[in-house]
Short mmCIF file of C-alpha atoms and ligand atoms in Angstrom, two decimals:
data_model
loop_
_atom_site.label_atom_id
_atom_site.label_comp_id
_atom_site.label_asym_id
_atom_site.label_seq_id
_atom_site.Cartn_x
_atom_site.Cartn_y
_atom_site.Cartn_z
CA UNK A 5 -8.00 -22.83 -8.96
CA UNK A 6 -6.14 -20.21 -6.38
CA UNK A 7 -5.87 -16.81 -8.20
CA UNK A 8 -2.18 -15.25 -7.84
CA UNK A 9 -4.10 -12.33 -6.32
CA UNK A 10 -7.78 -11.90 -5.46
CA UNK A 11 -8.85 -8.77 -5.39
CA UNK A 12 -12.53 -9.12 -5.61
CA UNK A 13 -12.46 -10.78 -2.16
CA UNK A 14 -10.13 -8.53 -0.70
CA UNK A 15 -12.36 -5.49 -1.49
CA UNK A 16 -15.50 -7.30 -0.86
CA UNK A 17 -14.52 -7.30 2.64
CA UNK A 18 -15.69 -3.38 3.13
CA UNK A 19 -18.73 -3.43 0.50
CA UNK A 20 -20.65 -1.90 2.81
CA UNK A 21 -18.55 0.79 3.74
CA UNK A 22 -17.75 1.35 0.31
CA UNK A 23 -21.65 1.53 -0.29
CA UNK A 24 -22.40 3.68 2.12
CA UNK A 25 -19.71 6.33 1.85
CA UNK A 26 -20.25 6.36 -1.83
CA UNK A 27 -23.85 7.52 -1.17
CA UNK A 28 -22.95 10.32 1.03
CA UNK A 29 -20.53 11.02 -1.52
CA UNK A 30 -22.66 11.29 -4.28
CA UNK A 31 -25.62 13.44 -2.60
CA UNK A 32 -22.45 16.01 -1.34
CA UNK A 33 -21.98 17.27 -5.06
CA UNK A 34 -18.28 17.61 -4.53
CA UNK A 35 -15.93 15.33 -6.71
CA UNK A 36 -12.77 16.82 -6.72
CA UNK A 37 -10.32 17.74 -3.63
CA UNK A 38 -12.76 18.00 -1.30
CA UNK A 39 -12.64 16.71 2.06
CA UNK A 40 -11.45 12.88 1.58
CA UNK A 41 -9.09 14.26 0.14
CA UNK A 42 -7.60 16.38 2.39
CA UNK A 43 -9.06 13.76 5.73
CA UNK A 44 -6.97 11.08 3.90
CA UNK A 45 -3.72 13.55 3.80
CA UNK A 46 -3.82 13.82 7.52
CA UNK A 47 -4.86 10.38 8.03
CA UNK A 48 -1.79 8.80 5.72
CA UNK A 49 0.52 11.15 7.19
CA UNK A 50 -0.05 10.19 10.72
CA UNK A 51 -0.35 6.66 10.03
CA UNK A 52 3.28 7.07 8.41
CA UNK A 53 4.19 9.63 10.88
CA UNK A 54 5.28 12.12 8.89
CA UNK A 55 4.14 16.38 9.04
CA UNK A 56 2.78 15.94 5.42
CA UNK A 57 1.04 13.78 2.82
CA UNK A 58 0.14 14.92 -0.49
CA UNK A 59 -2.68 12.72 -2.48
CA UNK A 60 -1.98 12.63 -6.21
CA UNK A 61 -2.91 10.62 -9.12
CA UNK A 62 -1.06 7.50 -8.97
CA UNK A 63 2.46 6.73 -7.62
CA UNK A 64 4.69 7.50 -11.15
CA UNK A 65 3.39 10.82 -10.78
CA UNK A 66 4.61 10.76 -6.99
CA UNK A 67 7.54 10.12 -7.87
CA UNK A 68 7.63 12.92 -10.46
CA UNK A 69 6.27 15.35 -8.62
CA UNK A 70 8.39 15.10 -5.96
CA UNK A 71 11.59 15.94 -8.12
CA UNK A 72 9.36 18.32 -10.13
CA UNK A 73 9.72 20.00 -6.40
CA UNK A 74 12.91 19.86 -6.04
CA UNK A 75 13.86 21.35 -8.67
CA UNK A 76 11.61 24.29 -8.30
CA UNK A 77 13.24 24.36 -5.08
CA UNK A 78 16.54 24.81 -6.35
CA UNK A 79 18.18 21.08 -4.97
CA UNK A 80 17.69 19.59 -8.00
CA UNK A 81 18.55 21.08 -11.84
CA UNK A 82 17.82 19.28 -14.72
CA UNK A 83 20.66 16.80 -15.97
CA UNK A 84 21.44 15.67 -12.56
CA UNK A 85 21.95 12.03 -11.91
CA UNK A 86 20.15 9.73 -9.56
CA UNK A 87 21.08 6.65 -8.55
CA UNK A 88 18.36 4.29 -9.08
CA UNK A 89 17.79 0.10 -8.98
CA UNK A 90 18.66 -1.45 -12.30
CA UNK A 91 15.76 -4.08 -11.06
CA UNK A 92 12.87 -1.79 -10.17
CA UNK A 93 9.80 -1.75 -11.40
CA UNK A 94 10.00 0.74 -14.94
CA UNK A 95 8.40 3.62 -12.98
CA UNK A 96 11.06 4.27 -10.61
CA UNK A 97 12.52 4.88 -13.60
CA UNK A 98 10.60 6.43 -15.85
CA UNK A 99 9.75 9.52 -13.61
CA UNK A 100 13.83 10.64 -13.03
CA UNK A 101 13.81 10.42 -17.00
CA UNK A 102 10.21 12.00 -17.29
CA UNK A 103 11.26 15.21 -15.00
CA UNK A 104 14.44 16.00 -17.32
CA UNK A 105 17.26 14.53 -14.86
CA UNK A 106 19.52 11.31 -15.09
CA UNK A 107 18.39 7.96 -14.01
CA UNK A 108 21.51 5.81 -13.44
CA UNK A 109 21.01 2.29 -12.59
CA UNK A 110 22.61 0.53 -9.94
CA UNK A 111 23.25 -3.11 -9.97
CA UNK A 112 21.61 -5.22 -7.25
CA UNK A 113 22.49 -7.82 -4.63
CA UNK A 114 21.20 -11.47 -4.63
CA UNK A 115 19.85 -12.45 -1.32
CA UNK A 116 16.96 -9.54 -0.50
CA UNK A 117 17.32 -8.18 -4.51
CA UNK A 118 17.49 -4.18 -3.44
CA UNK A 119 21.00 -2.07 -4.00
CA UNK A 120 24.11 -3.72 -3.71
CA UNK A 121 25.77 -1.23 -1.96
CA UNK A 122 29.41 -1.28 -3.25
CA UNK A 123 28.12 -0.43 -6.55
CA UNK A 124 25.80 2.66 -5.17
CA UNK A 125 28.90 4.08 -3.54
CA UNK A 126 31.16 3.45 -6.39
CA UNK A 127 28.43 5.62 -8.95
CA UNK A 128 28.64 8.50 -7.12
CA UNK A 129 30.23 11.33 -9.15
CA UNK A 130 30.00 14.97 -9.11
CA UNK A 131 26.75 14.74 -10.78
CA UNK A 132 24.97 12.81 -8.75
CA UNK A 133 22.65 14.98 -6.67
CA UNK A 134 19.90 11.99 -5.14
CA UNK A 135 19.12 8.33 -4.35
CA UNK A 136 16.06 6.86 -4.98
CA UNK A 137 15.91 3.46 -3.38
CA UNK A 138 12.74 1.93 -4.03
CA UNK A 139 11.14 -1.01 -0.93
CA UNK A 140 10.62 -3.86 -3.64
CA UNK A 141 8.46 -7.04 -2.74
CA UNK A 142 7.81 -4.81 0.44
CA UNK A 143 11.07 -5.33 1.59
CA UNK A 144 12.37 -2.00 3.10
CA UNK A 145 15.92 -0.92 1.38
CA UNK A 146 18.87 -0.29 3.49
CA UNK A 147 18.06 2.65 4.39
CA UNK A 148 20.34 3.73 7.47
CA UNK A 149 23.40 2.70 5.15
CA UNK A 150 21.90 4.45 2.10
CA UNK A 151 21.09 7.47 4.31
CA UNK A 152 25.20 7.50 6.02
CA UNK A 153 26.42 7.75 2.30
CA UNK A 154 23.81 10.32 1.00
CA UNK A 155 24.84 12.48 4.00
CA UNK A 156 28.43 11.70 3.24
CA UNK A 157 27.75 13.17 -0.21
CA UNK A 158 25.52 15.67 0.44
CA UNK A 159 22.58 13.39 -1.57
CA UNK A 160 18.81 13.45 -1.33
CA UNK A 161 17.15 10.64 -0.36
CA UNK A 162 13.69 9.51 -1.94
CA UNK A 163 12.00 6.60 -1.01
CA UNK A 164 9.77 4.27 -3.80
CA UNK A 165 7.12 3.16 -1.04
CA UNK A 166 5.01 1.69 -3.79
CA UNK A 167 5.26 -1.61 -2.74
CA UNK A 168 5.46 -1.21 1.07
CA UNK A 169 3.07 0.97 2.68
CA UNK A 170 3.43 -0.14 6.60
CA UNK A 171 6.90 -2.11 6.20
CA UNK A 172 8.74 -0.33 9.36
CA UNK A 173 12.05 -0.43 10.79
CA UNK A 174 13.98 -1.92 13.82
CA UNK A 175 13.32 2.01 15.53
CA UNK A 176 9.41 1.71 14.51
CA UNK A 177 9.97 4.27 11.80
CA UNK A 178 7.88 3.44 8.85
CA UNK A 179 8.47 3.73 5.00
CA UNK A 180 7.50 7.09 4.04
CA UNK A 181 8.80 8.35 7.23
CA UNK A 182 12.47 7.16 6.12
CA UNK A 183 13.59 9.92 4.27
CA UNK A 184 13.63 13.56 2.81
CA UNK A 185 10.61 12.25 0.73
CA UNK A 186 8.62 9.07 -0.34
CA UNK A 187 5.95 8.15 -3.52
CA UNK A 188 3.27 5.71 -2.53
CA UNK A 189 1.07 3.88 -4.97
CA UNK A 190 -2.47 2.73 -4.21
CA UNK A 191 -3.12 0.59 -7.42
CA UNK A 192 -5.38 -1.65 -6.71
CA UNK A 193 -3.41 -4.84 -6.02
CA UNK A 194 -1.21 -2.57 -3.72
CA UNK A 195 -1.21 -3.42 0.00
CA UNK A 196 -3.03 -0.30 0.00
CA UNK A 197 -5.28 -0.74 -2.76
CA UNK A 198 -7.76 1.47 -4.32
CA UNK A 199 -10.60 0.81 -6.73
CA UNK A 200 -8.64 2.76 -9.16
CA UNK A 201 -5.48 4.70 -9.55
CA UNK A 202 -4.54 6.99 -6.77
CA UNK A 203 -0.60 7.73 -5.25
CA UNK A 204 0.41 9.94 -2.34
CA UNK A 205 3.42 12.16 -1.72
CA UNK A 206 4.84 12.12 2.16
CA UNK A 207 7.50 14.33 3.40
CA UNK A 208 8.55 16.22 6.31
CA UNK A 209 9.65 18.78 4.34
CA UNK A 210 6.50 21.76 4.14
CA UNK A 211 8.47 23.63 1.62
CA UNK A 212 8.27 20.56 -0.80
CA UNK A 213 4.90 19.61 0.27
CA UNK A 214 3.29 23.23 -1.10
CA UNK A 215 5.07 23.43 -4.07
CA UNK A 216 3.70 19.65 -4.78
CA UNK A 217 0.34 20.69 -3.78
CA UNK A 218 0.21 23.58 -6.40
CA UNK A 219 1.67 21.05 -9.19
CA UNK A 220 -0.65 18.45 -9.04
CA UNK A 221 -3.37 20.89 -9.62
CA UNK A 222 -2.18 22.99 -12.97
CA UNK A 223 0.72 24.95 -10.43
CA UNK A 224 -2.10 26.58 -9.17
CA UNK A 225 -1.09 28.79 -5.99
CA UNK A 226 -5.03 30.04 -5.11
CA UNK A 227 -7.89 29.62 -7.99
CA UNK A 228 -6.93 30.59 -11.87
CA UNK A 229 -3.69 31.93 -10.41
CA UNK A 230 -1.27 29.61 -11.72
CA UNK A 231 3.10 29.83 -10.25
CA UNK A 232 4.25 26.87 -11.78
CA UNK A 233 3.51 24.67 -15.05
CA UNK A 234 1.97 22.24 -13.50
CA UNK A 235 0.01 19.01 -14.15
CA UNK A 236 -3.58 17.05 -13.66
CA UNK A 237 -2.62 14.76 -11.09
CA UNK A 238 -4.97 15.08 -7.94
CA UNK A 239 -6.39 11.94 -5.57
CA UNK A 240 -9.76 11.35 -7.12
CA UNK A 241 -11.90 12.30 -4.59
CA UNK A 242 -14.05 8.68 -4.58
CA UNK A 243 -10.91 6.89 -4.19
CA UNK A 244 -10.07 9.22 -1.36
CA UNK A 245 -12.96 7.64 0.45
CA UNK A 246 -12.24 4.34 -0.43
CA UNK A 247 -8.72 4.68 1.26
CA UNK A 248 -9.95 6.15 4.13
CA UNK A 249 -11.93 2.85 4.45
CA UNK A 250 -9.01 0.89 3.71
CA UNK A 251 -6.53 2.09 5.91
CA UNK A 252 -7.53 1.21 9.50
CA UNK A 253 -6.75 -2.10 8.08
CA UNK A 254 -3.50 -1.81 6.61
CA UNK A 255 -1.58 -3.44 9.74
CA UNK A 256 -3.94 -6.23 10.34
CA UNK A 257 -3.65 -6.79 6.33
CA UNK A 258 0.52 -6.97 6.15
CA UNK A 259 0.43 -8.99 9.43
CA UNK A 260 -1.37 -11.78 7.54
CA UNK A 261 0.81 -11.11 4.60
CA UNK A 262 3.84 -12.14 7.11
CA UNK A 263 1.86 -14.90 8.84
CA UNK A 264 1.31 -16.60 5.66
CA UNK A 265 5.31 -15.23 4.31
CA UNK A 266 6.29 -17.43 7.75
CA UNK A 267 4.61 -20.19 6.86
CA UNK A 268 6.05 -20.17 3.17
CA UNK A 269 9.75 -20.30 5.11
CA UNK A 270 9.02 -22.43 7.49
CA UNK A 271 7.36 -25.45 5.70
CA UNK A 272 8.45 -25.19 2.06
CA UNK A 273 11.93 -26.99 2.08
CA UNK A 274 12.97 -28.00 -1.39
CA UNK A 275 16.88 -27.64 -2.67
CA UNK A 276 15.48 -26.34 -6.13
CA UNK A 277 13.78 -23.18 -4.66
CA UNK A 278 14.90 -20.26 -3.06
CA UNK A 279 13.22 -18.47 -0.35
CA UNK A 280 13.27 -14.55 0.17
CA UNK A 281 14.99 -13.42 3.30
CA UNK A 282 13.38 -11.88 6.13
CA UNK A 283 15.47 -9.66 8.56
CA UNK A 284 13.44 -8.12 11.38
CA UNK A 285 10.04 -8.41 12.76
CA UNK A 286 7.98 -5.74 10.22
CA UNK A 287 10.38 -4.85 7.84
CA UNK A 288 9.04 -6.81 5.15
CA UNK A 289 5.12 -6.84 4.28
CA UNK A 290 5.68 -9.01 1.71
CA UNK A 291 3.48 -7.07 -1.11
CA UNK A 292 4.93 -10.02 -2.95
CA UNK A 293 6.45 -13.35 -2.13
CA UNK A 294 8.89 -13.99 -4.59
CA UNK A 295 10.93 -17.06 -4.97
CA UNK A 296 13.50 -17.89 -7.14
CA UNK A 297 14.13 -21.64 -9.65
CA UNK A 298 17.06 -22.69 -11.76
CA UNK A 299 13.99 -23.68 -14.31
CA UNK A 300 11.85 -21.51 -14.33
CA UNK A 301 9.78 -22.91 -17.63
CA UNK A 302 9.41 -26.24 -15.40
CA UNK A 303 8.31 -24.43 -12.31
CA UNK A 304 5.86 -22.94 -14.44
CA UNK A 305 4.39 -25.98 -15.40
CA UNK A 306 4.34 -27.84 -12.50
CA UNK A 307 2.05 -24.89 -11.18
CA UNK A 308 -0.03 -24.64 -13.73
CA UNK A 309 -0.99 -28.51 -13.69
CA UNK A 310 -2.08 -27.12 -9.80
CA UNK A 311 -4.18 -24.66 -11.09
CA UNK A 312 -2.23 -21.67 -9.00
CA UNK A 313 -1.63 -18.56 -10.46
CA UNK A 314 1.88 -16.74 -10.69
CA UNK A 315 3.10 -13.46 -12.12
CA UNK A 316 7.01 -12.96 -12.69
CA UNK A 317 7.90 -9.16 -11.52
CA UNK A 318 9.62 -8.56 -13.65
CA UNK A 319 10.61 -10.44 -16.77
CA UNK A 320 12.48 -7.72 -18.75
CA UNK A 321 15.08 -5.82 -16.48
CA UNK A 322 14.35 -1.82 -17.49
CA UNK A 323 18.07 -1.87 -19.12
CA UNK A 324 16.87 -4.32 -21.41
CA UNK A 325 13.46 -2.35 -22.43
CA UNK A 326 13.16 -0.90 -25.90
CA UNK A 327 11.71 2.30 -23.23
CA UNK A 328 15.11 2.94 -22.39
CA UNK A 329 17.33 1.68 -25.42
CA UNK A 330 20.21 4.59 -24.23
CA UNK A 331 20.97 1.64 -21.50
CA UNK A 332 20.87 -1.56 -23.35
CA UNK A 333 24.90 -1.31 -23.58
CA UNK A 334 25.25 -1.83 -19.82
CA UNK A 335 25.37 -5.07 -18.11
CA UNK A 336 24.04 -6.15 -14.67
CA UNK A 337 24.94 -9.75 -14.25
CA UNK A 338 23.24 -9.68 -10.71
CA UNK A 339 20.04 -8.14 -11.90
CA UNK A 340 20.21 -10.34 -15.42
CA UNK A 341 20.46 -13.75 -13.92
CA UNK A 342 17.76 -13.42 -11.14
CA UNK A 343 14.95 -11.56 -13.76
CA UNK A 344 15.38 -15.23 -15.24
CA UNK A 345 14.92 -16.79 -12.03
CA UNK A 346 12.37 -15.31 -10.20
CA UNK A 347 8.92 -16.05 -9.47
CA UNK A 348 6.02 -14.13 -7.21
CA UNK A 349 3.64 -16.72 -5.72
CA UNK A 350 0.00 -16.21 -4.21
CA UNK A 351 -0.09 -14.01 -0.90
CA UNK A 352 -2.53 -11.59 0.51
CA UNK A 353 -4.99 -11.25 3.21
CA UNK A 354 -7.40 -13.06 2.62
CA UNK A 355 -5.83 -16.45 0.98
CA UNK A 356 -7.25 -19.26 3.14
CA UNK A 357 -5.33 -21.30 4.86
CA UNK A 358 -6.30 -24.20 3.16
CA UNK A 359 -4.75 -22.52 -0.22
CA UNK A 360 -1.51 -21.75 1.74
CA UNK A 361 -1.21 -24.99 2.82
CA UNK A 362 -2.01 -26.61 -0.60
CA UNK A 363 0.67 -24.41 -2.35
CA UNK A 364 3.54 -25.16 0.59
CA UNK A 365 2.79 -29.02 -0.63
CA UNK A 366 3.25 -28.07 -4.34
CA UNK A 367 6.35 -25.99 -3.27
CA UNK A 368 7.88 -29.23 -1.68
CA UNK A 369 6.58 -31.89 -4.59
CA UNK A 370 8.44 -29.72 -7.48
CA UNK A 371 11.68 -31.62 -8.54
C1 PLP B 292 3.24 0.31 -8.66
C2 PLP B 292 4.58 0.90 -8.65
C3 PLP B 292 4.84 2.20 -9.13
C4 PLP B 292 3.86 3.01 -9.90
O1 PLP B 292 2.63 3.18 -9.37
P1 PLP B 292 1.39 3.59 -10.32
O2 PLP B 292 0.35 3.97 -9.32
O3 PLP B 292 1.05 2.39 -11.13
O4 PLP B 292 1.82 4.74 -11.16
C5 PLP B 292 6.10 2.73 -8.95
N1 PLP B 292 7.08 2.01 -8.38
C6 PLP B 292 6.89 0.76 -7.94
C7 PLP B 292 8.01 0.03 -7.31
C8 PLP B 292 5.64 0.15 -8.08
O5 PLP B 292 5.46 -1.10 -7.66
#
């Protein structure tokens, strides 16, 4: 039996970090934004090399919290659009809607399944006021393209980093680093992972990086003196540490994601299944490995007699959610015939190589 994703073994790995810092952290008698907290902020923020890294509660609220900023800022007003993947994961989503401005869904492009870019261009009205392209699979978006048309249009540029913490560009620049502002996740099965929920806010922008600071923690400004209506959303402390544990590793992690993502390419070789691209060196740190089948029911089975676990990310495109009924008018052939198609297939750090080379032979036996 290969689990799609073993996270056991992955965290096992630092147990005795883990162990020890979680002593230290008990006996300290501080549990909330203490100094893990704010160690991890610089730490994150250097690894991504931006000026400023803001830990929250998970990446949806990221996500909010940076447009909750903006528009305490002034750049954004409620009822503005942003242009937004019709095949993202729901909480790209969800947190435009959530913060009282316009999510509108872009259709996307077959071969590496992020914005076809036509289409972005072609949304842009007089509302639109942002772009949040979102890294999915781990795959960056186009970003230098996406970033000539924002400046064309006088757009801010957000970055969903969820799924790609270390995925860097041909210039070295990494995601998070890539535009006005980015939301990271660290759910556990992240390639940052945490033993819990945790998300982080990076920016170069210290303006946006205050006012974020003071919402995650009731819009407080200095203690019971509240500016803003804010929200509960601060890095947990524990998980702080965890992280900080974690991320030394992150590189040496994603490399083995692409050694094994370079194996998948190189040795599976069957007509019936489609392979993800892969552009440049680092661009991709393959949070997932996601393939696509005609039939996808047979597929299914066929790994499933193998005993290796899959997950489909995702089977309902957002448009087609009962969450978000006001789009289930619109159509996105693109987006609706490859949810049907698509398959994620084991990869992380610490498959064996054994595994990877049992699943490229049931890759190449399905007919
Ligand atoms: C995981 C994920 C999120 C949300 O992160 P949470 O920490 O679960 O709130 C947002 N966007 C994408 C693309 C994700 O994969």
């Amino acid at each position: 039996m290969i689990p799609f994703l073993d996270l056991s073994k992955i965290n096992k790995r630092f147990e005795n970090e883990f162990k020890s810092v979680f002593n230290s952290f008990l006996d300290s008698g501080y549990y909330i934004l203490g100094s893990h907290v704010k160690a991890f902020e610089e730490e994150f923020a250097s690894y991504c090399g931006v000026s400023h890294c803001v830990g929250v509660g998970n990446g949806l609220d990221a996500l909010r919290l940076i447009l909750e900023g903006y528009i305490i800022l002034g750049h954004l007003k409620k009822g503005d659009e942003v242009l937004v993947a019709s095949n993202t994961y729901i909480a790209t989503i969800l947190a435009i809607k959530q913060v009282g401005l316009v999510p509108k869904l872009v259709e996307s492009e077959s071969v590496t399944h992020n914005f076809n870019l036509e289409e972005l261009a072609s949304l842009i009205s007089e509302k639109t006021k942002a772009i949040l392209p979102v890294h999915l699979y781990g795959q960056l978006s186009p970003m230098s393209k996406i970033l000539a048309l924002a400046k064309s249009k006088n757009l801010l540029v957000i970055e969903d980093a969820a799924q790609a913490h270390g995925a860097t560009n041909e210039n070295g620049t990494k995601a998070g680093a890539l535009a006005d502002a980015a939301g990271f996740s660290f759910y556990p099965s992240k390639n940052l992972g945490a033993l819990g929920d945790a998300g982080a806010v990076t920016t170069n922008n210290e303006q946006l990086a205050d006012v974020i600071k003071k919402l995650r923690n009731y819009g407080t400004s200095s203690k019971y003196v509240n500016e803003y209506v804010g929200i509960n959303s601060r890095l947990d402390e524990l998980q702080a540490a965890i992280l900080r544990k974690k991320l030394p590793s992150l590189d040496q992690d994603n490399l083995m994601r692409i050694e094994i993502a370079k194996k998948y390419l190189k040795y599976v070789n069957n007509k019936h299944i489609k392979l993800p691209s892969f552009r440049y060196k680092n661009d991709h740190v393959f949070h997932l490995f996601v393939i696509r089948v005609e039939d996808r029911d047979k597929f299914l089975t066929h790994f499933e007699a193998h005993e290796i676990g899959t997950l489909i990310h995702y089977p309902i495109a957002p448009h087609q959610q009962k969450a978000l009924l006001e789009y289930s008018d619109l159509h996105f052939p693109v987006t609706e015939k490859i949810q049907k198609q698509l398959v994620s297939i084991p990869i992380s750090p610490v498959l064996s190589e054994k595994d990877v080379n049992f699943i490229i032979s049931v890759l190449n036996s399905y007919h």
